[in-house]
Amino acid sequence: MNAEHAARNVRLVVLDVDGVLTDGGLYYDSTGGVMKRFNVQDGLGIKMAARAGLEFAVITGLDSPAVAGRVAELGIRHYYPGQHRKAPFLRQISENSGIPLQHAAYIGDDWVDAAPMSLVGLPMAVANARPEILRLAAWTSTARGGQGAVREALEFILEAQGRLESLWREWTQA
């Protein structure tokens, strides 16, 4: 599969959270609450790509108030927490949005991402993904999950679509 060719057709980007949007670590506060660390460059990349017309979804195995807050902050309207079987939800997102799966990208890092990655037009992985996931990916970031990998993936898609330069010009105008 030619990743650049597939990227030209992407209209929907589906993200895993732990290990993709975060570094995969679970941080606990003194009350036992889970905290997550998100990369601000990934967040700006999502907002930038949404401005360019890409739609986003998050399907994650864990249910966390921190993730729900981040998803809301980024304006992502398709959010499915606590889901280890992700493929049915990916199909539902495709159906609800009217975007065919061949026009979707999925960014994953672990075995729970294998099934949805096999359904999309552009399966993508973060640099530190499990070896089996790296083999499924048509494109792999140089950045690790939670360290700008999503931003890198989005810039790859936007560059393939010829949209990155115009977005850059928008951000650099005084």
Short mmCIF file of N, CA and C in Angstrom, two decimals:
data_model
loop_
_atom_site.label_atom_id
_atom_site.label_comp_id
_atom_site.label_asym_id
_atom_site.label_seq_id
_atom_site.Cartn_x
_atom_site.Cartn_y
_atom_site.Cartn_z
N MET A 1 0.84 -1.19 0.00
CA MET A 1 0.00 0.00 0.00
C MET A 1 0.88 1.25 0.00
N ASN A 2 0.55 2.19 -0.84
CA ASN A 2 1.26 3.45 -0.90
C ASN A 2 0.60 4.42 0.08
N ALA A 3 1.30 4.73 1.16
CA ALA A 3 0.74 5.57 2.22
C ALA A 3 0.41 6.97 1.73
N GLU A 4 1.27 7.54 0.91
CA GLU A 4 1.01 8.91 0.44
C GLU A 4 -0.24 8.95 -0.43
N HIS A 5 -0.41 7.96 -1.28
CA HIS A 5 -1.62 7.90 -2.11
C HIS A 5 -2.87 7.75 -1.23
N ALA A 6 -2.81 6.86 -0.24
CA ALA A 6 -3.94 6.66 0.66
C ALA A 6 -4.24 7.94 1.45
N ALA A 7 -3.20 8.66 1.86
CA ALA A 7 -3.37 9.88 2.65
C ALA A 7 -4.14 10.96 1.89
N ARG A 8 -4.00 10.98 0.58
CA ARG A 8 -4.69 11.99 -0.23
C ARG A 8 -6.21 11.90 -0.07
N ASN A 9 -6.71 10.70 0.23
CA ASN A 9 -8.15 10.47 0.31
C ASN A 9 -8.71 10.51 1.73
N VAL A 10 -7.88 10.72 2.73
CA VAL A 10 -8.34 10.67 4.12
C VAL A 10 -9.24 11.85 4.44
N ARG A 11 -10.40 11.53 5.03
CA ARG A 11 -11.34 12.55 5.50
C ARG A 11 -11.65 12.39 6.98
N LEU A 12 -11.33 11.21 7.52
CA LEU A 12 -11.60 10.89 8.91
C LEU A 12 -10.35 10.30 9.54
N VAL A 13 -9.96 10.80 10.71
CA VAL A 13 -8.81 10.27 11.45
C VAL A 13 -9.32 9.75 12.78
N VAL A 14 -9.08 8.47 13.02
CA VAL A 14 -9.51 7.82 14.25
C VAL A 14 -8.28 7.54 15.11
N LEU A 15 -8.37 7.91 16.37
CA LEU A 15 -7.23 7.83 17.28
C LEU A 15 -7.49 6.91 18.46
N ASP A 16 -6.48 6.15 18.82
CA ASP A 16 -6.41 5.49 20.12
C ASP A 16 -5.89 6.56 21.08
N VAL A 17 -6.00 6.33 22.37
CA VAL A 17 -5.50 7.31 23.34
C VAL A 17 -4.20 6.85 23.98
N ASP A 18 -4.28 5.81 24.81
CA ASP A 18 -3.11 5.39 25.59
C ASP A 18 -2.04 4.79 24.68
N GLY A 19 -0.90 5.47 24.62
CA GLY A 19 0.19 5.06 23.75
C GLY A 19 0.20 5.78 22.42
N VAL A 20 -0.85 6.54 22.12
CA VAL A 20 -0.91 7.32 20.87
C VAL A 20 -1.02 8.81 21.22
N LEU A 21 -2.13 9.21 21.82
CA LEU A 21 -2.27 10.60 22.28
C LEU A 21 -1.53 10.84 23.59
N THR A 22 -1.26 9.76 24.33
CA THR A 22 -0.46 9.86 25.56
C THR A 22 0.75 8.95 25.42
N ASP A 23 1.63 9.03 26.41
CA ASP A 23 2.83 8.17 26.38
C ASP A 23 2.53 6.75 26.85
N GLY A 24 1.29 6.47 27.20
CA GLY A 24 0.91 5.14 27.62
C GLY A 24 1.06 4.89 29.10
N GLY A 25 1.66 5.84 29.82
CA GLY A 25 1.82 5.69 31.26
C GLY A 25 0.53 6.00 31.99
N LEU A 26 0.32 5.34 33.12
CA LEU A 26 -0.81 5.64 33.98
C LEU A 26 -0.26 6.29 35.24
N TYR A 27 -0.65 7.53 35.48
CA TYR A 27 -0.19 8.29 36.63
C TYR A 27 -1.35 8.39 37.61
N TYR A 28 -1.09 8.04 38.88
CA TYR A 28 -2.14 8.07 39.89
C TYR A 28 -1.89 9.19 40.89
N ASP A 29 -2.96 9.94 41.22
CA ASP A 29 -2.82 10.96 42.25
C ASP A 29 -3.05 10.32 43.63
N SER A 30 -2.99 11.11 44.68
CA SER A 30 -3.07 10.58 46.05
C SER A 30 -4.43 9.97 46.38
N THR A 31 -5.45 10.27 45.59
CA THR A 31 -6.78 9.70 45.83
C THR A 31 -7.04 8.48 44.96
N GLY A 32 -6.06 8.10 44.14
CA GLY A 32 -6.23 6.96 43.24
C GLY A 32 -6.75 7.33 41.88
N GLY A 33 -6.97 8.62 41.64
CA GLY A 33 -7.42 9.07 40.33
C GLY A 33 -6.32 8.97 39.30
N VAL A 34 -6.71 8.67 38.07
CA VAL A 34 -5.74 8.52 36.98
C VAL A 34 -5.55 9.86 36.28
N MET A 35 -4.30 10.20 36.06
CA MET A 35 -3.95 11.40 35.31
C MET A 35 -3.28 10.97 34.00
N LYS A 36 -3.44 11.77 32.97
CA LYS A 36 -2.85 11.49 31.67
C LYS A 36 -2.04 12.70 31.23
N ARG A 37 -1.00 12.45 30.46
CA ARG A 37 -0.17 13.51 29.90
C ARG A 37 -0.40 13.55 28.39
N PHE A 38 -0.85 14.70 27.90
CA PHE A 38 -1.09 14.90 26.48
C PHE A 38 -0.07 15.88 25.92
N ASN A 39 0.24 15.74 24.66
CA ASN A 39 1.20 16.61 23.98
C ASN A 39 0.45 17.78 23.34
N VAL A 40 0.85 19.01 23.64
CA VAL A 40 0.16 20.18 23.10
C VAL A 40 0.32 20.29 21.59
N GLN A 41 1.43 19.82 21.05
CA GLN A 41 1.60 19.87 19.60
C GLN A 41 0.61 18.94 18.90
N ASP A 42 0.33 17.80 19.51
CA ASP A 42 -0.71 16.92 18.97
C ASP A 42 -2.05 17.64 18.97
N GLY A 43 -2.35 18.33 20.07
CA GLY A 43 -3.62 19.05 20.18
C GLY A 43 -3.76 20.13 19.13
N LEU A 44 -2.71 20.92 18.92
CA LEU A 44 -2.77 21.94 17.89
C LEU A 44 -2.89 21.31 16.51
N GLY A 45 -2.21 20.20 16.31
CA GLY A 45 -2.31 19.48 15.04
C GLY A 45 -3.74 19.03 14.75
N ILE A 46 -4.43 18.55 15.78
CA ILE A 46 -5.82 18.13 15.61
C ILE A 46 -6.69 19.33 15.26
N LYS A 47 -6.52 20.43 15.96
CA LYS A 47 -7.31 21.63 15.66
C LYS A 47 -7.01 22.16 14.27
N MET A 48 -5.75 22.15 13.89
CA MET A 48 -5.32 22.61 12.57
C MET A 48 -5.93 21.72 11.48
N ALA A 49 -5.86 20.42 11.66
CA ALA A 49 -6.38 19.49 10.66
C ALA A 49 -7.91 19.57 10.58
N ALA A 50 -8.56 19.78 11.71
CA ALA A 50 -10.01 19.94 11.71
C ALA A 50 -10.39 21.21 10.94
N ARG A 51 -9.60 22.24 11.10
CA ARG A 51 -9.83 23.48 10.36
C ARG A 51 -9.70 23.25 8.85
N ALA A 52 -8.83 22.31 8.49
CA ALA A 52 -8.64 21.98 7.08
C ALA A 52 -9.72 21.02 6.56
N GLY A 53 -10.62 20.59 7.44
CA GLY A 53 -11.75 19.78 7.00
C GLY A 53 -11.71 18.31 7.40
N LEU A 54 -10.68 17.87 8.11
CA LEU A 54 -10.65 16.49 8.56
C LEU A 54 -11.56 16.31 9.77
N GLU A 55 -12.18 15.16 9.84
CA GLU A 55 -13.03 14.83 10.98
C GLU A 55 -12.27 13.86 11.88
N PHE A 56 -12.56 13.91 13.19
CA PHE A 56 -11.82 13.10 14.15
C PHE A 56 -12.75 12.25 15.01
N ALA A 57 -12.19 11.12 15.44
CA ALA A 57 -12.87 10.23 16.37
C ALA A 57 -11.83 9.64 17.31
N VAL A 58 -12.26 9.32 18.52
CA VAL A 58 -11.41 8.66 19.51
C VAL A 58 -12.13 7.41 19.99
N ILE A 59 -11.43 6.28 19.90
CA ILE A 59 -11.92 5.02 20.47
C ILE A 59 -10.83 4.53 21.41
N THR A 60 -11.15 4.41 22.69
CA THR A 60 -10.13 4.06 23.67
C THR A 60 -10.59 2.94 24.59
N GLY A 61 -9.65 2.14 25.02
CA GLY A 61 -9.96 1.01 25.88
C GLY A 61 -10.30 1.40 27.31
N LEU A 62 -9.81 2.53 27.76
CA LEU A 62 -10.07 2.98 29.13
C LEU A 62 -11.06 4.14 29.13
N ASP A 63 -11.78 4.27 30.23
CA ASP A 63 -12.73 5.37 30.41
C ASP A 63 -12.14 6.29 31.47
N SER A 64 -11.85 7.53 31.09
CA SER A 64 -11.16 8.44 31.99
C SER A 64 -11.72 9.85 31.87
N PRO A 65 -12.01 10.51 32.99
CA PRO A 65 -12.45 11.91 32.93
C PRO A 65 -11.41 12.81 32.26
N ALA A 66 -10.13 12.50 32.44
CA ALA A 66 -9.08 13.31 31.81
C ALA A 66 -9.18 13.23 30.30
N VAL A 67 -9.42 12.04 29.78
CA VAL A 67 -9.54 11.87 28.33
C VAL A 67 -10.81 12.55 27.82
N ALA A 68 -11.91 12.36 28.54
CA ALA A 68 -13.17 13.00 28.14
C ALA A 68 -12.99 14.52 28.06
N GLY A 69 -12.28 15.09 29.03
CA GLY A 69 -12.02 16.52 29.02
C GLY A 69 -11.17 16.95 27.84
N ARG A 70 -10.14 16.19 27.55
CA ARG A 70 -9.25 16.53 26.42
C ARG A 70 -10.00 16.42 25.10
N VAL A 71 -10.78 15.37 24.94
CA VAL A 71 -11.57 15.17 23.72
C VAL A 71 -12.52 16.34 23.52
N ALA A 72 -13.20 16.76 24.59
CA ALA A 72 -14.12 17.90 24.50
C ALA A 72 -13.37 19.18 24.17
N GLU A 73 -12.22 19.38 24.81
CA GLU A 73 -11.41 20.57 24.57
C GLU A 73 -10.99 20.67 23.10
N LEU A 74 -10.72 19.52 22.49
CA LEU A 74 -10.28 19.50 21.09
C LEU A 74 -11.45 19.52 20.10
N GLY A 75 -12.67 19.43 20.61
CA GLY A 75 -13.84 19.48 19.74
C GLY A 75 -14.08 18.21 18.95
N ILE A 76 -13.61 17.09 19.47
CA ILE A 76 -13.81 15.79 18.80
C ILE A 76 -15.19 15.27 19.18
N ARG A 77 -16.05 15.09 18.18
CA ARG A 77 -17.44 14.74 18.50
C ARG A 77 -17.71 13.24 18.56
N HIS A 78 -16.87 12.43 17.95
CA HIS A 78 -17.03 10.98 18.02
C HIS A 78 -16.10 10.44 19.10
N TYR A 79 -16.65 10.03 20.23
CA TYR A 79 -15.84 9.58 21.36
C TYR A 79 -16.44 8.32 21.95
N TYR A 80 -15.66 7.25 21.96
CA TYR A 80 -16.10 5.95 22.46
C TYR A 80 -15.11 5.45 23.50
N PRO A 81 -15.34 5.75 24.79
CA PRO A 81 -14.43 5.29 25.85
C PRO A 81 -14.77 3.87 26.31
N GLY A 82 -13.79 3.21 26.91
CA GLY A 82 -14.00 1.90 27.50
C GLY A 82 -14.27 0.79 26.50
N GLN A 83 -13.68 0.89 25.31
CA GLN A 83 -13.96 -0.07 24.25
C GLN A 83 -12.70 -0.83 23.85
N HIS A 84 -12.68 -2.13 24.14
CA HIS A 84 -11.54 -2.95 23.74
C HIS A 84 -11.77 -3.59 22.37
N ARG A 85 -13.01 -3.76 21.98
CA ARG A 85 -13.36 -4.24 20.64
C ARG A 85 -13.74 -3.01 19.83
N LYS A 86 -12.78 -2.48 19.09
CA LYS A 86 -12.94 -1.17 18.48
C LYS A 86 -13.57 -1.19 17.08
N ALA A 87 -13.45 -2.29 16.37
CA ALA A 87 -13.93 -2.35 14.99
C ALA A 87 -15.41 -2.01 14.84
N PRO A 88 -16.31 -2.53 15.70
CA PRO A 88 -17.73 -2.16 15.54
C PRO A 88 -17.98 -0.66 15.68
N PHE A 89 -17.23 -0.02 16.56
CA PHE A 89 -17.40 1.42 16.75
C PHE A 89 -16.84 2.20 15.56
N LEU A 90 -15.76 1.70 14.99
CA LEU A 90 -15.21 2.32 13.79
C LEU A 90 -16.23 2.26 12.65
N ARG A 91 -16.86 1.10 12.49
CA ARG A 91 -17.90 0.97 11.45
C ARG A 91 -19.05 1.93 11.72
N GLN A 92 -19.44 2.06 12.98
CA GLN A 92 -20.54 2.97 13.35
C GLN A 92 -20.17 4.42 13.04
N ILE A 93 -18.95 4.82 13.35
CA ILE A 93 -18.50 6.18 13.05
C ILE A 93 -18.55 6.43 11.55
N SER A 94 -18.08 5.47 10.78
CA SER A 94 -18.10 5.59 9.32
C SER A 94 -19.53 5.77 8.82
N GLU A 95 -20.42 4.94 9.33
CA GLU A 95 -21.82 5.02 8.92
C GLU A 95 -22.46 6.35 9.32
N ASN A 96 -22.24 6.77 10.56
CA ASN A 96 -22.84 8.01 11.07
C ASN A 96 -22.30 9.25 10.37
N SER A 97 -21.02 9.22 10.01
CA SER A 97 -20.40 10.39 9.38
C SER A 97 -20.56 10.39 7.86
N GLY A 98 -20.91 9.24 7.30
CA GLY A 98 -21.01 9.13 5.85
C GLY A 98 -19.66 9.06 5.16
N ILE A 99 -18.61 8.81 5.93
CA ILE A 99 -17.26 8.72 5.37
C ILE A 99 -16.89 7.25 5.26
N PRO A 100 -16.65 6.76 4.04
CA PRO A 100 -16.29 5.35 3.88
C PRO A 100 -14.98 5.02 4.59
N LEU A 101 -14.86 3.79 5.06
CA LEU A 101 -13.66 3.38 5.78
C LEU A 101 -12.39 3.52 4.95
N GLN A 102 -12.50 3.39 3.63
CA GLN A 102 -11.30 3.56 2.80
C GLN A 102 -10.81 5.00 2.78
N HIS A 103 -11.63 5.93 3.30
CA HIS A 103 -11.23 7.33 3.41
C HIS A 103 -10.90 7.70 4.86
N ALA A 104 -10.60 6.68 5.66
CA ALA A 104 -10.25 6.89 7.06
C ALA A 104 -8.81 6.47 7.33
N ALA A 105 -8.21 7.14 8.30
CA ALA A 105 -6.91 6.74 8.84
C ALA A 105 -7.15 6.33 10.29
N TYR A 106 -6.38 5.37 10.76
CA TYR A 106 -6.45 4.95 12.15
C TYR A 106 -5.03 4.93 12.68
N ILE A 107 -4.81 5.58 13.83
CA ILE A 107 -3.47 5.61 14.44
C ILE A 107 -3.51 4.77 15.71
N GLY A 108 -2.68 3.71 15.73
CA GLY A 108 -2.68 2.81 16.86
C GLY A 108 -1.29 2.43 17.33
N ASP A 109 -1.27 1.63 18.41
CA ASP A 109 0.01 1.22 18.98
C ASP A 109 0.03 -0.20 19.55
N ASP A 110 -1.15 -0.81 19.76
CA ASP A 110 -1.16 -2.10 20.45
C ASP A 110 -2.19 -3.03 19.82
N TRP A 111 -2.22 -4.25 20.32
CA TRP A 111 -3.05 -5.29 19.71
C TRP A 111 -4.51 -4.90 19.56
N VAL A 112 -5.06 -4.13 20.50
CA VAL A 112 -6.47 -3.74 20.41
C VAL A 112 -6.74 -2.86 19.19
N ASP A 113 -5.69 -2.37 18.57
CA ASP A 113 -5.83 -1.52 17.39
C ASP A 113 -5.73 -2.29 16.08
N ALA A 114 -5.40 -3.57 16.14
CA ALA A 114 -5.18 -4.36 14.92
C ALA A 114 -6.43 -4.44 14.05
N ALA A 115 -7.57 -4.79 14.63
CA ALA A 115 -8.79 -4.94 13.84
C ALA A 115 -9.20 -3.64 13.16
N PRO A 116 -9.27 -2.51 13.89
CA PRO A 116 -9.65 -1.28 13.18
C PRO A 116 -8.62 -0.85 12.14
N MET A 117 -7.35 -1.10 12.40
CA MET A 117 -6.33 -0.75 11.41
C MET A 117 -6.53 -1.53 10.11
N SER A 118 -7.02 -2.76 10.23
CA SER A 118 -7.21 -3.59 9.03
C SER A 118 -8.41 -3.15 8.19
N LEU A 119 -9.24 -2.27 8.74
CA LEU A 119 -10.45 -1.83 8.04
C LEU A 119 -10.29 -0.53 7.27
N VAL A 120 -9.29 0.28 7.61
CA VAL A 120 -9.20 1.63 7.05
C VAL A 120 -8.28 1.70 5.83
N GLY A 121 -8.41 2.80 5.10
CA GLY A 121 -7.57 3.02 3.94
C GLY A 121 -6.14 3.36 4.28
N LEU A 122 -5.92 3.97 5.46
CA LEU A 122 -4.56 4.34 5.87
C LEU A 122 -4.31 3.94 7.32
N PRO A 123 -3.80 2.71 7.54
CA PRO A 123 -3.42 2.31 8.89
C PRO A 123 -2.07 2.92 9.26
N MET A 124 -2.02 3.57 10.42
CA MET A 124 -0.83 4.28 10.86
C MET A 124 -0.44 3.82 12.26
N ALA A 125 0.85 3.89 12.57
CA ALA A 125 1.33 3.48 13.89
C ALA A 125 2.32 4.50 14.42
N VAL A 126 2.41 4.56 15.75
CA VAL A 126 3.44 5.38 16.38
C VAL A 126 4.73 4.59 16.44
N ALA A 127 5.85 5.28 16.58
CA ALA A 127 7.17 4.65 16.49
C ALA A 127 7.36 3.52 17.49
N ASN A 128 6.79 3.65 18.68
CA ASN A 128 6.99 2.64 19.71
C ASN A 128 5.83 1.65 19.81
N ALA A 129 5.09 1.48 18.72
CA ALA A 129 4.00 0.50 18.69
C ALA A 129 4.56 -0.92 18.79
N ARG A 130 3.71 -1.85 19.17
CA ARG A 130 4.08 -3.26 19.20
C ARG A 130 4.49 -3.70 17.79
N PRO A 131 5.43 -4.63 17.69
CA PRO A 131 5.93 -5.07 16.38
C PRO A 131 4.82 -5.53 15.43
N GLU A 132 3.81 -6.20 15.96
CA GLU A 132 2.71 -6.68 15.12
C GLU A 132 1.94 -5.52 14.51
N ILE A 133 1.81 -4.44 15.26
CA ILE A 133 1.09 -3.25 14.78
C ILE A 133 1.94 -2.51 13.75
N LEU A 134 3.24 -2.46 13.98
CA LEU A 134 4.14 -1.84 13.00
C LEU A 134 4.05 -2.55 11.66
N ARG A 135 3.88 -3.86 11.68
CA ARG A 135 3.76 -4.62 10.42
C ARG A 135 2.46 -4.32 9.69
N LEU A 136 1.41 -3.99 10.43
CA LEU A 136 0.11 -3.66 9.82
C LEU A 136 0.07 -2.25 9.24
N ALA A 137 0.94 -1.39 9.72
CA ALA A 137 0.89 0.03 9.36
C ALA A 137 1.45 0.30 7.97
N ALA A 138 0.76 1.16 7.24
CA ALA A 138 1.28 1.64 5.96
C ALA A 138 2.24 2.81 6.18
N TRP A 139 2.13 3.43 7.35
CA TRP A 139 2.98 4.58 7.70
C TRP A 139 3.24 4.53 9.19
N THR A 140 4.48 4.85 9.58
CA THR A 140 4.87 4.87 10.99
C THR A 140 5.57 6.18 11.30
N SER A 141 5.21 6.78 12.42
CA SER A 141 5.84 8.04 12.83
C SER A 141 7.27 7.80 13.29
N THR A 142 8.04 8.86 13.32
CA THR A 142 9.36 8.79 13.94
C THR A 142 9.26 9.12 15.42
N ALA A 143 8.18 9.82 15.80
CA ALA A 143 7.95 10.18 17.20
C ALA A 143 7.22 9.06 17.93
N ARG A 144 7.48 8.95 19.22
CA ARG A 144 6.79 7.99 20.06
C ARG A 144 5.40 8.51 20.42
N GLY A 145 4.52 7.61 20.81
CA GLY A 145 3.19 8.01 21.24
C GLY A 145 3.26 9.01 22.38
N GLY A 146 2.41 10.04 22.33
CA GLY A 146 2.38 11.07 23.36
C GLY A 146 3.48 12.09 23.24
N GLN A 147 4.30 11.97 22.18
CA GLN A 147 5.43 12.88 22.01
C GLN A 147 5.44 13.51 20.61
N GLY A 148 4.24 13.79 20.10
CA GLY A 148 4.12 14.45 18.80
C GLY A 148 3.85 13.52 17.64
N ALA A 149 3.59 12.25 17.90
CA ALA A 149 3.34 11.30 16.81
C ALA A 149 2.06 11.63 16.04
N VAL A 150 1.03 12.06 16.75
CA VAL A 150 -0.23 12.40 16.08
C VAL A 150 -0.02 13.62 15.19
N ARG A 151 0.68 14.62 15.67
CA ARG A 151 0.97 15.81 14.87
C ARG A 151 1.72 15.42 13.60
N GLU A 152 2.72 14.56 13.76
CA GLU A 152 3.51 14.10 12.61
C GLU A 152 2.61 13.38 11.59
N ALA A 153 1.72 12.53 12.07
CA ALA A 153 0.81 11.81 11.18
C ALA A 153 -0.12 12.76 10.45
N LEU A 154 -0.64 13.74 11.17
CA LEU A 154 -1.56 14.70 10.56
C LEU A 154 -0.85 15.57 9.53
N GLU A 155 0.37 15.96 9.81
CA GLU A 155 1.12 16.74 8.83
C GLU A 155 1.42 15.90 7.59
N PHE A 156 1.67 14.61 7.76
CA PHE A 156 1.87 13.72 6.61
C PHE A 156 0.61 13.70 5.73
N ILE A 157 -0.55 13.55 6.37
CA ILE A 157 -1.82 13.52 5.63
C ILE A 157 -2.06 14.85 4.93
N LEU A 158 -1.91 15.95 5.66
CA LEU A 158 -2.17 17.28 5.08
C LEU A 158 -1.18 17.62 3.96
N GLU A 159 0.07 17.20 4.10
CA GLU A 159 1.05 17.41 3.04
C GLU A 159 0.65 16.63 1.79
N ALA A 160 0.24 15.39 1.96
CA ALA A 160 -0.18 14.57 0.82
C ALA A 160 -1.39 15.18 0.12
N GLN A 161 -2.24 15.87 0.88
CA GLN A 161 -3.43 16.50 0.32
C GLN A 161 -3.17 17.90 -0.21
N GLY A 162 -1.93 18.38 -0.08
CA GLY A 162 -1.59 19.71 -0.55
C GLY A 162 -2.16 20.83 0.31
N ARG A 163 -2.46 20.56 1.58
CA ARG A 163 -3.07 21.56 2.45
C ARG A 163 -2.12 22.13 3.50
N LEU A 164 -1.00 21.49 3.72
CA LEU A 164 -0.13 21.89 4.83
C LEU A 164 0.45 23.29 4.64
N GLU A 165 0.90 23.60 3.45
CA GLU A 165 1.53 24.90 3.19
C GLU A 165 0.55 26.05 3.44
N SER A 166 -0.69 25.91 2.99
CA SER A 166 -1.67 26.99 3.20
C SER A 166 -2.00 27.14 4.69
N LEU A 167 -2.04 26.05 5.44
CA LEU A 167 -2.25 26.15 6.88
C LEU A 167 -1.10 26.87 7.55
N TRP A 168 0.12 26.55 7.12
CA TRP A 168 1.31 27.21 7.66
C TRP A 168 1.23 28.71 7.40
N ARG A 169 0.83 29.09 6.19
CA ARG A 169 0.72 30.52 5.87
C ARG A 169 -0.31 31.20 6.76
N GLU A 170 -1.44 30.54 7.03
CA GLU A 170 -2.45 31.11 7.93
C GLU A 170 -1.88 31.40 9.31
N TRP A 171 -1.08 30.48 9.83
CA TRP A 171 -0.54 30.61 11.18
C TRP A 171 0.58 31.63 11.26
N THR A 172 1.25 31.90 10.14
CA THR A 172 2.40 32.79 10.19
C THR A 172 2.07 34.22 9.79
N GLN A 173 0.84 34.49 9.40
CA GLN A 173 0.47 35.86 9.05
C GLN A 173 0.41 36.71 10.31
N ALA A 174 1.01 37.89 10.22
CA ALA A 174 1.03 38.81 11.37
C ALA A 174 -0.24 39.62 11.42
#
